[in-house]
CSV table of C-alpha atoms and ligand atoms in Angstrom, one decimal:
chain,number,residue,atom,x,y,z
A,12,UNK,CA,55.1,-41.0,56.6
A,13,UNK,CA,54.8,-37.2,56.6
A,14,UNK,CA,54.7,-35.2,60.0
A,15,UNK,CA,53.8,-31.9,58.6
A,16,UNK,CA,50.4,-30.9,59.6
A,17,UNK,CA,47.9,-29.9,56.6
A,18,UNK,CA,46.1,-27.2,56.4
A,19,UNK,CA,43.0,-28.4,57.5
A,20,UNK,CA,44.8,-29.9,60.4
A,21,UNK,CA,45.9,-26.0,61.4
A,22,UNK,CA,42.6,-24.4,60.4
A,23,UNK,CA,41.8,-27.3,63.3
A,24,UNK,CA,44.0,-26.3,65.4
A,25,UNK,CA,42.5,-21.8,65.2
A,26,UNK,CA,39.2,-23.8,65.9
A,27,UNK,CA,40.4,-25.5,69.4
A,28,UNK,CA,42.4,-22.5,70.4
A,29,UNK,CA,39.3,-20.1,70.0
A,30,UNK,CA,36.5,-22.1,71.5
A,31,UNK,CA,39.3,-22.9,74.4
A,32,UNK,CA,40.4,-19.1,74.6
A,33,UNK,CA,36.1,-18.6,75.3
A,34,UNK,CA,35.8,-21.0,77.5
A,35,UNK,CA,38.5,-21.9,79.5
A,36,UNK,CA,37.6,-20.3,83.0
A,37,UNK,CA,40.2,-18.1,84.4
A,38,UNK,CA,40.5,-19.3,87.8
A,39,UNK,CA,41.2,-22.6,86.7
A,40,UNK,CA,43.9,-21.6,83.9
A,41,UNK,CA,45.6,-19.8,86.6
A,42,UNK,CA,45.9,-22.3,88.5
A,43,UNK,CA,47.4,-25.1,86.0
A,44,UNK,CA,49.6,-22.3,84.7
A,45,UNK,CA,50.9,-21.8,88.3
A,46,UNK,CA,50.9,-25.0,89.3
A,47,UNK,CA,48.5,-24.7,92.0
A,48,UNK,CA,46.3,-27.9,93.2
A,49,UNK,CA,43.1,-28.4,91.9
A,50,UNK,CA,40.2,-30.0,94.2
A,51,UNK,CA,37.2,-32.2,92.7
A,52,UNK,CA,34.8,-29.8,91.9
A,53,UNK,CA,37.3,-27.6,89.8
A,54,UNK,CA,38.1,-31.0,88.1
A,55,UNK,CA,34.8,-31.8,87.6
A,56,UNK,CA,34.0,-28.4,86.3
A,57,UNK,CA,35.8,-28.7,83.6
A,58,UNK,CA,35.3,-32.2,82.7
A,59,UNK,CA,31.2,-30.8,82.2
A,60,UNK,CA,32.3,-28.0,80.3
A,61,UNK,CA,34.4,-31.0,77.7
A,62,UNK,CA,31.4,-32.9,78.1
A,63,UNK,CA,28.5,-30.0,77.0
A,64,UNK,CA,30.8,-29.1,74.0
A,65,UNK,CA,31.1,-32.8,72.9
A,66,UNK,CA,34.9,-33.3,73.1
A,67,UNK,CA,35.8,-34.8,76.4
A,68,UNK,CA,36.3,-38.3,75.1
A,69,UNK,CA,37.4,-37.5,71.5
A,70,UNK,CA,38.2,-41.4,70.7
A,71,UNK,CA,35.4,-42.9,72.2
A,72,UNK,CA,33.4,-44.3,69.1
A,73,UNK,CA,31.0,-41.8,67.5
A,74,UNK,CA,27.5,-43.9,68.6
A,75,UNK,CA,28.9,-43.2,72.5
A,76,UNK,CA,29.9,-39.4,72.3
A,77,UNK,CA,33.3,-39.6,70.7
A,78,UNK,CA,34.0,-36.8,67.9
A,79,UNK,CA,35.0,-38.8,65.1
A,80,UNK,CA,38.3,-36.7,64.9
A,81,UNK,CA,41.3,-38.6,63.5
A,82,UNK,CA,44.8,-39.3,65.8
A,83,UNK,CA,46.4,-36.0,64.4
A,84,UNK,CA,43.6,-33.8,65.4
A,85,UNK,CA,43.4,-35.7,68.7
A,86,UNK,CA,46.9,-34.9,69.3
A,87,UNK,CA,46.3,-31.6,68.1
A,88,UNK,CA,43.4,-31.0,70.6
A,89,UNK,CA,45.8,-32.6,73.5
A,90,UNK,CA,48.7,-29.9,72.7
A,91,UNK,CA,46.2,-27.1,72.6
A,92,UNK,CA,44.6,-27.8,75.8
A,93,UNK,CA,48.5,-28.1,77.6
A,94,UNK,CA,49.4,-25.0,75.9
A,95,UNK,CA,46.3,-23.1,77.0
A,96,UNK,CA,46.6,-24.5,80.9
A,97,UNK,CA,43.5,-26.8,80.9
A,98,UNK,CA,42.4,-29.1,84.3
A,99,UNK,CA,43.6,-32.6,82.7
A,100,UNK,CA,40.6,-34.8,82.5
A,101,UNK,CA,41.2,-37.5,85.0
A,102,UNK,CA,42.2,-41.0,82.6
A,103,UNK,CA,40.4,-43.4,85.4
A,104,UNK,CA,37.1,-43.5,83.5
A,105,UNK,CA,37.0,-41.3,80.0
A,106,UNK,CA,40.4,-43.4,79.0
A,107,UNK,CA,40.6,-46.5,81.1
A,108,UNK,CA,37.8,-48.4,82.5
A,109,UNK,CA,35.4,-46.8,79.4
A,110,UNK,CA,37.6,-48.9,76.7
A,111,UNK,CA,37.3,-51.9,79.2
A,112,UNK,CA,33.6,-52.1,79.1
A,113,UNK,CA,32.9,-50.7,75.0
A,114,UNK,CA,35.1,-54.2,74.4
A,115,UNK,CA,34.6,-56.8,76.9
A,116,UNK,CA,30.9,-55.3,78.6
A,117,UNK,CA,27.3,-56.5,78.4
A,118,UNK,CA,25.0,-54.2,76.3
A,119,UNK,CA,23.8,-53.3,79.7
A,120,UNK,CA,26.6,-52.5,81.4
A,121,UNK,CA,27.3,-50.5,78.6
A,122,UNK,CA,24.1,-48.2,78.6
A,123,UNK,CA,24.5,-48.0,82.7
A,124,UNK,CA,27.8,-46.8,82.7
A,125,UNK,CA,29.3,-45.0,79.6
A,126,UNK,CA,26.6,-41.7,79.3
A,127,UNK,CA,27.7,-41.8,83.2
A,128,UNK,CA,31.6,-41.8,82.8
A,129,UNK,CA,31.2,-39.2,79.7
A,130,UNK,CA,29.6,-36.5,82.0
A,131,UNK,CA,31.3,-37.3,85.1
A,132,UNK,CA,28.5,-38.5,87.0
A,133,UNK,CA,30.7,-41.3,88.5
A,134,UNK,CA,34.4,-40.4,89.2
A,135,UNK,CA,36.1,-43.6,89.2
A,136,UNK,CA,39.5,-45.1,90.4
A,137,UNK,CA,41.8,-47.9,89.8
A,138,UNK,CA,41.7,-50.5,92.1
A,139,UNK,CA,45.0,-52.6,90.7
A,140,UNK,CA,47.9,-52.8,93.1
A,141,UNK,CA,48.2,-53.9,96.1
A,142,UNK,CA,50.8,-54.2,98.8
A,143,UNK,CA,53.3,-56.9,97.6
A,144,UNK,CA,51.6,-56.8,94.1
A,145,UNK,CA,52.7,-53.9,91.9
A,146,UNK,CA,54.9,-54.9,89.1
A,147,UNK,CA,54.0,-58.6,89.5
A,148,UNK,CA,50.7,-57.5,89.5
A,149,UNK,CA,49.1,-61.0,89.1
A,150,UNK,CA,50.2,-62.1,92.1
A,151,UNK,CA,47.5,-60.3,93.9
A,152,UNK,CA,45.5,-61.7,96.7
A,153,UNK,CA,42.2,-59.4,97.0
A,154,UNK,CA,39.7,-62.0,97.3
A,155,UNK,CA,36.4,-62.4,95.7
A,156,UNK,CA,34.2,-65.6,96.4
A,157,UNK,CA,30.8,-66.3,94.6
A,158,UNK,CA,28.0,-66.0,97.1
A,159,UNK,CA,24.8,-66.4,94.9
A,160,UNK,CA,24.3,-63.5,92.6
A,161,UNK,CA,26.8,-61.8,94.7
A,162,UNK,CA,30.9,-61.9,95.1
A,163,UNK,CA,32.0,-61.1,99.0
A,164,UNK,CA,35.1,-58.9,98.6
A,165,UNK,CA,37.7,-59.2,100.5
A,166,UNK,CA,41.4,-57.8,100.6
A,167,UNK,CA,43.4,-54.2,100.5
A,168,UNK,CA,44.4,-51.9,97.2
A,169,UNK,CA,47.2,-49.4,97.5
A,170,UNK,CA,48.2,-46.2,96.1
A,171,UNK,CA,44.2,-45.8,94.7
A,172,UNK,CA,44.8,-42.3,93.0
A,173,UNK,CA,42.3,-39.8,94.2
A,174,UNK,CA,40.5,-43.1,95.4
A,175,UNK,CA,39.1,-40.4,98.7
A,176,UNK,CA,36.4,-38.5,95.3
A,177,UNK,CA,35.5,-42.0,94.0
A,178,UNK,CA,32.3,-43.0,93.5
A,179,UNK,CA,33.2,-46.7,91.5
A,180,UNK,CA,36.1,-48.2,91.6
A,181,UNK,CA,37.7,-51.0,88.7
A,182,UNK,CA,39.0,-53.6,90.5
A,183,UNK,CA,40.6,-56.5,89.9
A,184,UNK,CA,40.0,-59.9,92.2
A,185,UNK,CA,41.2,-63.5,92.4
A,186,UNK,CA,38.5,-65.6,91.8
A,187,UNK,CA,40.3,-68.9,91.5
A,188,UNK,CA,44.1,-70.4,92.1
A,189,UNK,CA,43.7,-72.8,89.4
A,190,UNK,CA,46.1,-72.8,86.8
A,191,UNK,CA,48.4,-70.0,86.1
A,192,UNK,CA,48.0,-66.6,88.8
A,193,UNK,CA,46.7,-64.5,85.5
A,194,UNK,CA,44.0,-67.4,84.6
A,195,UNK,CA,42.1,-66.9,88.2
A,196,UNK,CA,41.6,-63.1,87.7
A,197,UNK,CA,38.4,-61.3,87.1
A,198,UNK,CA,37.6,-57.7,86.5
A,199,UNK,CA,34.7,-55.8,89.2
A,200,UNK,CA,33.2,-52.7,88.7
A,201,UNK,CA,32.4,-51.7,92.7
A,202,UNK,CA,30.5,-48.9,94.0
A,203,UNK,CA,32.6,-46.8,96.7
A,204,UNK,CA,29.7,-46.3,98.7
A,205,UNK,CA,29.0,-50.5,99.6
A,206,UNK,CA,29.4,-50.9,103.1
A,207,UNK,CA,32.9,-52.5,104.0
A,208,UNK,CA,35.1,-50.2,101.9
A,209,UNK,CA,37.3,-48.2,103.8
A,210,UNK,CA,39.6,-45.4,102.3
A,211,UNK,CA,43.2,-44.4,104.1
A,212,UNK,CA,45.1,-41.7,102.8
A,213,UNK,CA,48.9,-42.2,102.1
A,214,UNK,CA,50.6,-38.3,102.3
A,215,UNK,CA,53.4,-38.3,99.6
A,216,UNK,CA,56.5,-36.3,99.7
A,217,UNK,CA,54.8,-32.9,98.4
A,218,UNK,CA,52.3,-33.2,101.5
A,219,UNK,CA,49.3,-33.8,99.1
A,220,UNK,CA,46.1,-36.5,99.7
A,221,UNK,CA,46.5,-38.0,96.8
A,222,UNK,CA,46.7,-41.8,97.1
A,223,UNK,CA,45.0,-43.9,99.0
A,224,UNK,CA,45.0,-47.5,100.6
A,225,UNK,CA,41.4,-49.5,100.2
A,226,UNK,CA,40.4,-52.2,102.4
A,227,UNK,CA,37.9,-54.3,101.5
A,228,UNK,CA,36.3,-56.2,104.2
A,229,UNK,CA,33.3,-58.4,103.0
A,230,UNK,CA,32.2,-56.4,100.4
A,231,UNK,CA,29.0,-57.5,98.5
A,232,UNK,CA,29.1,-56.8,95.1
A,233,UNK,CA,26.6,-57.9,92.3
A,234,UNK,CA,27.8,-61.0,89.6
A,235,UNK,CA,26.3,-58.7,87.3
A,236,UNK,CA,29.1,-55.7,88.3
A,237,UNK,CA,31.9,-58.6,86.9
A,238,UNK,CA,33.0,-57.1,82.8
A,239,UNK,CA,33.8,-60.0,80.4
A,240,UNK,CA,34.2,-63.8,81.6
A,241,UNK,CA,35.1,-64.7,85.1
A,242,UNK,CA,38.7,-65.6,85.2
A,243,UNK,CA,39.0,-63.4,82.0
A,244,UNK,CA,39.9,-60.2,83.9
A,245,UNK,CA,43.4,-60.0,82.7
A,246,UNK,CA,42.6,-59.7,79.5
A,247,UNK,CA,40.8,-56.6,80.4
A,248,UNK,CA,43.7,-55.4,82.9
A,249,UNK,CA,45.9,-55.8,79.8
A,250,UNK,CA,43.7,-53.8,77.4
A,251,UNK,CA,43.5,-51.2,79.9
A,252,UNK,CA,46.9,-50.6,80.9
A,253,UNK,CA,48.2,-50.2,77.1
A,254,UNK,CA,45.6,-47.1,77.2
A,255,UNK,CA,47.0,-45.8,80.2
A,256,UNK,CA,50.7,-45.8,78.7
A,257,UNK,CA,50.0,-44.2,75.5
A,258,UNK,CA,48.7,-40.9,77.2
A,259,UNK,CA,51.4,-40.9,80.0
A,260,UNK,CA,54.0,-38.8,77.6
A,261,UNK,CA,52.3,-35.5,77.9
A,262,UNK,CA,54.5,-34.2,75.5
A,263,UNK,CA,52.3,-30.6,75.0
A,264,UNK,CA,52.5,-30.0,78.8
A,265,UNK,CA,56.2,-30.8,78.7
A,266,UNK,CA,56.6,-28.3,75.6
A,267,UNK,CA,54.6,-25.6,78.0
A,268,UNK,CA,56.7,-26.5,81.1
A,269,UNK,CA,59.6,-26.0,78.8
A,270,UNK,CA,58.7,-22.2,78.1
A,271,UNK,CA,58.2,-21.7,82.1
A,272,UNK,CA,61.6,-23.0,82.8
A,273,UNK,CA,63.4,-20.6,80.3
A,274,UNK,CA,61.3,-17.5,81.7
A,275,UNK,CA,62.2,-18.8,85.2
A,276,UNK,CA,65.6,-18.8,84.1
A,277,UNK,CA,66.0,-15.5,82.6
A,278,UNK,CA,63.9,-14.3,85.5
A,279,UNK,CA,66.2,-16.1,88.6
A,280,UNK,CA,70.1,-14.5,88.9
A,281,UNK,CA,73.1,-16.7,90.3
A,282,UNK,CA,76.0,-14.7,90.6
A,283,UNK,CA,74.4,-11.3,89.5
A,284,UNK,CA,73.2,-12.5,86.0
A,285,UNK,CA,70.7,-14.4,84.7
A,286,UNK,CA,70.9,-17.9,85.2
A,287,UNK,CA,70.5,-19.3,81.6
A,288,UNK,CA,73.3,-17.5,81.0
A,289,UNK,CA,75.3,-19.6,82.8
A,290,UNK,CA,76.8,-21.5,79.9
A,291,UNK,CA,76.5,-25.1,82.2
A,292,UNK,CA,72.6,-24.5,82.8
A,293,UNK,CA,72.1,-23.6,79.3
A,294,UNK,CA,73.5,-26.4,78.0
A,295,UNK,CA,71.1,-28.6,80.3
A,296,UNK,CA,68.4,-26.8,79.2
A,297,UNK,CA,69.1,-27.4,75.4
A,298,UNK,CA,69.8,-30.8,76.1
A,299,UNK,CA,66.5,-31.3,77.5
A,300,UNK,CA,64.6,-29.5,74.7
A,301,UNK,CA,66.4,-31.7,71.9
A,302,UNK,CA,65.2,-34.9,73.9
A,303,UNK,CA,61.4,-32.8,74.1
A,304,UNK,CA,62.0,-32.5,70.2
A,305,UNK,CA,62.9,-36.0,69.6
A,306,UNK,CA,59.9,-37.2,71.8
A,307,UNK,CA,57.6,-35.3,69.6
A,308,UNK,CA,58.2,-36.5,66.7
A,309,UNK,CA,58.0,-40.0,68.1
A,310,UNK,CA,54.5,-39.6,69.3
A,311,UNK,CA,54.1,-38.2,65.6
A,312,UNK,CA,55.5,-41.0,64.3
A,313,UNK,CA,53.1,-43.5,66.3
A,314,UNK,CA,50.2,-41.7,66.1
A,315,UNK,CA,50.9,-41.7,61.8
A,316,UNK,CA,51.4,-45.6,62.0
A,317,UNK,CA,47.8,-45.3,64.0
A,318,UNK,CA,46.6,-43.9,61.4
A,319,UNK,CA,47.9,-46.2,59.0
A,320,UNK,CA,45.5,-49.1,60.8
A,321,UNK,CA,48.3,-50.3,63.4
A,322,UNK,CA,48.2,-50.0,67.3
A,323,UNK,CA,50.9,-48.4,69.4
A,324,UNK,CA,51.9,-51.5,71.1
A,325,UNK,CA,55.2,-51.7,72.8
A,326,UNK,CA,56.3,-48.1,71.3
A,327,UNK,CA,53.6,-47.0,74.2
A,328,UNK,CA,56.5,-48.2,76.5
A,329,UNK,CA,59.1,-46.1,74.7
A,330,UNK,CA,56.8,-43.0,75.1
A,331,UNK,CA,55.9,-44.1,79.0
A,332,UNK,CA,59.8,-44.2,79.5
A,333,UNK,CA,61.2,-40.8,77.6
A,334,UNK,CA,57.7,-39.0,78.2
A,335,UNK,CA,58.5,-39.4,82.0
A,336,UNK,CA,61.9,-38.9,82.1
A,337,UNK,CA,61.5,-35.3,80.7
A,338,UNK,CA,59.0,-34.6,82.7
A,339,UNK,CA,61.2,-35.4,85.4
A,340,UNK,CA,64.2,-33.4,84.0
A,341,UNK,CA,62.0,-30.1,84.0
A,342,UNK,CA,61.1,-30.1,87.5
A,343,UNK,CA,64.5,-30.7,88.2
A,344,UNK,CA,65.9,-27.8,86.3
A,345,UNK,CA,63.1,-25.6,87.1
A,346,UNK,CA,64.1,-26.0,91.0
A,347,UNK,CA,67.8,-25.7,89.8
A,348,UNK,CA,67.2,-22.2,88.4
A,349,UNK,CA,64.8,-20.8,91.4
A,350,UNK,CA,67.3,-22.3,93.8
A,351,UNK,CA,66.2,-21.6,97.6
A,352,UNK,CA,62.8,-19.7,96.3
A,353,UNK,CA,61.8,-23.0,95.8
A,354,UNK,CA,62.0,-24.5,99.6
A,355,UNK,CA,58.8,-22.8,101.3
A,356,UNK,CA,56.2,-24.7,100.2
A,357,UNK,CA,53.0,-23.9,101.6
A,358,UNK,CA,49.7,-25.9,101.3
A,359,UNK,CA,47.2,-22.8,101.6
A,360,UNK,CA,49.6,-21.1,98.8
A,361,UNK,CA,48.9,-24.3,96.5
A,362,UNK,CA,45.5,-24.9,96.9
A,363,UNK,CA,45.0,-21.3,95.9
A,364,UNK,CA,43.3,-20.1,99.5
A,365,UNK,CA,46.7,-17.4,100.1
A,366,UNK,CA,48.2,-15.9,97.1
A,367,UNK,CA,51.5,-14.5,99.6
A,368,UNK,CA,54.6,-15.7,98.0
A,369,UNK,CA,58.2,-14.2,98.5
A,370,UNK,CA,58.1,-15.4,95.1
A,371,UNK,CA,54.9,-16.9,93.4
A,372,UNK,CA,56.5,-18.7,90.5
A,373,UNK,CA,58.6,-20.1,92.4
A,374,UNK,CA,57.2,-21.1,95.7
A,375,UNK,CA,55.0,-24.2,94.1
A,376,UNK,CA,58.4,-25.8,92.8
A,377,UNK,CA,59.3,-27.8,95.5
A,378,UNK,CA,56.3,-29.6,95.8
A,379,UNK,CA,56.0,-30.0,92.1
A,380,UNK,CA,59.5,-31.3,91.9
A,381,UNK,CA,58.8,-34.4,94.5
A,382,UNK,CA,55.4,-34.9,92.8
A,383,UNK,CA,56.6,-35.8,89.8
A,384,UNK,CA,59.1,-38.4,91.3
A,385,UNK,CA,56.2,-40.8,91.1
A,386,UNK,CA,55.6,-40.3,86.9
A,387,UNK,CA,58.5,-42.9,86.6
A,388,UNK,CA,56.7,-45.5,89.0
A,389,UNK,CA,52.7,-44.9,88.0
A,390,UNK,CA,51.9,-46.7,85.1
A,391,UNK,CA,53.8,-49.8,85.4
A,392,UNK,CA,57.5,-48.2,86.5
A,393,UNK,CA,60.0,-47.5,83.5
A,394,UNK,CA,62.0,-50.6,84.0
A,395,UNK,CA,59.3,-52.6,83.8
A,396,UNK,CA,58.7,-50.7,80.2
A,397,UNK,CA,62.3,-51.7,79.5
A,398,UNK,CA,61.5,-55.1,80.0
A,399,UNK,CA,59.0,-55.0,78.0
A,400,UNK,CA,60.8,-53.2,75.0
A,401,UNK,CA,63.5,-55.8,75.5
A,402,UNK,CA,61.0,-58.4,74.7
A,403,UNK,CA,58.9,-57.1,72.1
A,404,UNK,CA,60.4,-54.9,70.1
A,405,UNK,CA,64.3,-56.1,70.6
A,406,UNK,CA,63.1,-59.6,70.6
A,407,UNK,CA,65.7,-60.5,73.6
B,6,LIG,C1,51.6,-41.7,92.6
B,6,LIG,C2,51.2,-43.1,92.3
B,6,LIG,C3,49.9,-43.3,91.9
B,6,LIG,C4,49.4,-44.6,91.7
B,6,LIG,N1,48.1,-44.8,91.3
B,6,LIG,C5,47.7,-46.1,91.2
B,6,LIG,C6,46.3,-46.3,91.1
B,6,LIG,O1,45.5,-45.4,91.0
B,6,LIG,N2,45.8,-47.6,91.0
B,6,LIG,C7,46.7,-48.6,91.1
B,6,LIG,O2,46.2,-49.8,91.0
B,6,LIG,N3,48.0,-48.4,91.3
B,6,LIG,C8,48.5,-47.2,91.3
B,6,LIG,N4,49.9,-47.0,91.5
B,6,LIG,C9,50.7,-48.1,91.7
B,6,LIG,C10,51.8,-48.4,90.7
B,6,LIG,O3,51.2,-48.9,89.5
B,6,LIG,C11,52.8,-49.3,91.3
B,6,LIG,O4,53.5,-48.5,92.2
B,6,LIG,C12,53.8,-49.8,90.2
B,6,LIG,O5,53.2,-50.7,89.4
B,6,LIG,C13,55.1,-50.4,90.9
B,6,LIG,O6,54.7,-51.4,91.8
B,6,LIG,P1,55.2,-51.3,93.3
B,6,LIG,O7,55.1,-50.0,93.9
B,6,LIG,O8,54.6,-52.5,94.1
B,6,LIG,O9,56.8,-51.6,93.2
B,6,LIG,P2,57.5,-53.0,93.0
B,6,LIG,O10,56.8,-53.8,92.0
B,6,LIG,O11,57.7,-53.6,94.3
B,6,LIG,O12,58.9,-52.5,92.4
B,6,LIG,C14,60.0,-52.0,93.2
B,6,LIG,C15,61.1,-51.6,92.3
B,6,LIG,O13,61.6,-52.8,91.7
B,6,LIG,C16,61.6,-52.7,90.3
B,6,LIG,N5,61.2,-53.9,89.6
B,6,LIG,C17,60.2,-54.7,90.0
B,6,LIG,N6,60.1,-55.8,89.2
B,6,LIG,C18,61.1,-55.7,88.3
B,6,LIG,C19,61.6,-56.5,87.2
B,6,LIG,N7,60.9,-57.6,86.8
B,6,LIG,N8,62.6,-56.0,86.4
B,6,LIG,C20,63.2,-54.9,86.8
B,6,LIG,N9,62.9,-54.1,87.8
B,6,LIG,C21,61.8,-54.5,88.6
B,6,LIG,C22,60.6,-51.6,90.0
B,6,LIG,O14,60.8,-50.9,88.8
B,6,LIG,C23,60.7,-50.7,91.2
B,6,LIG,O15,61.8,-49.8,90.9
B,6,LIG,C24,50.3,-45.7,91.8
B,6,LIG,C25,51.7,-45.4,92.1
B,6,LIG,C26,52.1,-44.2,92.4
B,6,LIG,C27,53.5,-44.0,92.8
């Protein structure tokens, strides 16, 4: 196993930096740099300006628009783009429902859809959870019954990320209660616009739209919508979610957010010094970028037994857990160092229509801090990863 990048993998790395340095529009780096919201069409923007250049979905198979670029320089691309401050490109279809349908689709379904998901003509969301069904996810009750060529959908999704810009949504449906709960499961591709779909916002403690409830109230939705076998949807469900988990650690964003924090904190004064020279706060703060360190070199580690022709399996659980819990640590100590600047938080401010501020750095904090209370719950939450690693890689 060696870590070390080669130099082709840094002459890589000048390559990504430039064309990003070139390209990157302003307004939107300022914004990720300052954590400020970003609305649809800035999130769409950028996903078209990935797309043109050919590396929005860098492991997507070559034949489908993926860049043939090995794990390394995919990790390498990740870390530039956190380092630089680039929109994230939303995981619901590039890294989620696309895998689903280049494995388990019809040749169809794959011509419809994939050219779509790569430029963003479709913005798609996750139609999994439900009220009552979130870790026990195969308990869920959303209803679809064969009428025809058609399923009639009925039932209610919860906490549909950004479910109010979706055009499709991936859903998953009972279609039987034969047998075992994950046997009478099948996987529906459903177009947001069918009559019978309503959308609800659910405010979360930042004050930001950004999940949803779905009802689903006789929806009519075409047999030939359903990906793999009917019944078979949990297969897919599976496949997906260990995709979603391996990109949750966001280690280059974390290493970026790590640099903020320590300007904040040479920046922001307690007791007429700076505050990371309080010898209690500094010690937090190296604590937290040993742990930051240590996380990097696991996803390094995973991503070299990738290469070596073995999936991530349950060490995506490991990542999911620390990733998160860093993540959470940072906001944490960033509001720690900014203290009361953090408190006014002002929706016009973070949506970048008033740039006032007693204190511009400081003033999105707040809201950033209870944002990221949901990274350990998204995802499947980070005991259920524990669970998990107890099983498979303990063996208990
Ligand atoms: C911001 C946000 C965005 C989301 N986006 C989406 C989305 O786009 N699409 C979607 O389908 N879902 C989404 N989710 C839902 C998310 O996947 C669920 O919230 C998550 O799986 C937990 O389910 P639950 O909320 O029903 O909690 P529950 O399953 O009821 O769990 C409650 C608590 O009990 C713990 N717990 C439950 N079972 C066990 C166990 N066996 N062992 C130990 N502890 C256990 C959990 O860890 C948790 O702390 C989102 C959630 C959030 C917060």
């Amino acid at each position: 196993m060696d870590l070390n990048y080669s130099a082709a993998d840094e002459s890589f790395r000048m390559e990504v930096r430039q064309w990003l340095t070139a390209n990157l529009p302003a307004d939107l780096q300022h914004k990720v740099l300052n954590h400020r919201r970003l609305g649809r069409e800035e999130m769409v923007r950028w996903h078209k300006i990935l797309a043109k250049k050919g590396w929005v979905a860098p492991g997507w198979p070559i034949e489908w628009g993926g860049t043939g670029w090995n794990a390394t320089q995919r990790h390498i691309f990740e870390e530039e783009c956190a380092s630089a401050g680039t929109p994230m490109i939303l995981p619901f279809g590039i890294a989620m429902v696309a895998p689903v349908i280049m494995r388990f689709g019809t040749e169809e379904q794959k011509r419809h859809y994939l050219p779509r998901i790569y430029d963003c003509t479709d913005w798609w969301c996750q139609g999994y959870s439900e009220p009552g069904s979130g870790s026990d996810l195969a308990s869920l009750k959303t209803r679809a019954v064969r009428d025809g060529d058609h399923y009639v959908v009925n039932g209610q999704k919860t906490w549909t990320t950004l479910a109010q810009h979706a055009d499709m949504m991936f859903c998953l449906v009972r279609t039987s209660d034969e047998g075992r709960a994950q046997e009478g499961i099948s996987f529906l591709l459903i177009d947001m616009k069918t009559p019978g779909i309503i959308v609800r916002p659910i405010i979360m403690l930042d004050e930001d739209h950004e999940v949803n409830e779905v009802f689903l109230d006789d929806v009519r939705v075409p047999v030939a919508n359903r990906v793999g076998e009917e019944n078979k949807g949990w297969t897919c469900a599976k496949y997906l979610l260990g995709h979603e988990r391996t990109g949750i650690a966001a280690v280059g964003r974390s290493k970026r957010e790590l640099a903020f924090l320590k300007r904040l904190a040479r920046e922001h004064h307690k007791n007429g010094r700076p505050i990371i020279e309080d010898p209690l706060f500094a010690a937090k703060v190296a604590q937290l970028e040993i742990e930051l360190m240590a996380l990097e070199m696991t996803v390094l580690r995973v991503i070299s037994s990738e290469g070596a022709q073995r999936g991530p399996g349950p060490e995506a659980s490991l990542l999911k857990i620390k990733g998160t819990e860093v993540q959470q640590w940072l906001t944490e100590l960033m509001v720690e160092a900014v203290g009361p600047y953090a408190m006014p938080f002002e929706r016009d401010f973070l949506e970048g229509k008033a740039e006032h501020a007693l204190d511009a750095d400081a003033a999105p904090l707040a809201a950033y801090y209870f944002n990221f209370r949901k990274t350990s719950i998204y995802g499947g939450s980070n005991e259920i990863q524990r669970n998990i690693i107890s099983q498979m890689i303990l063996g208990l």
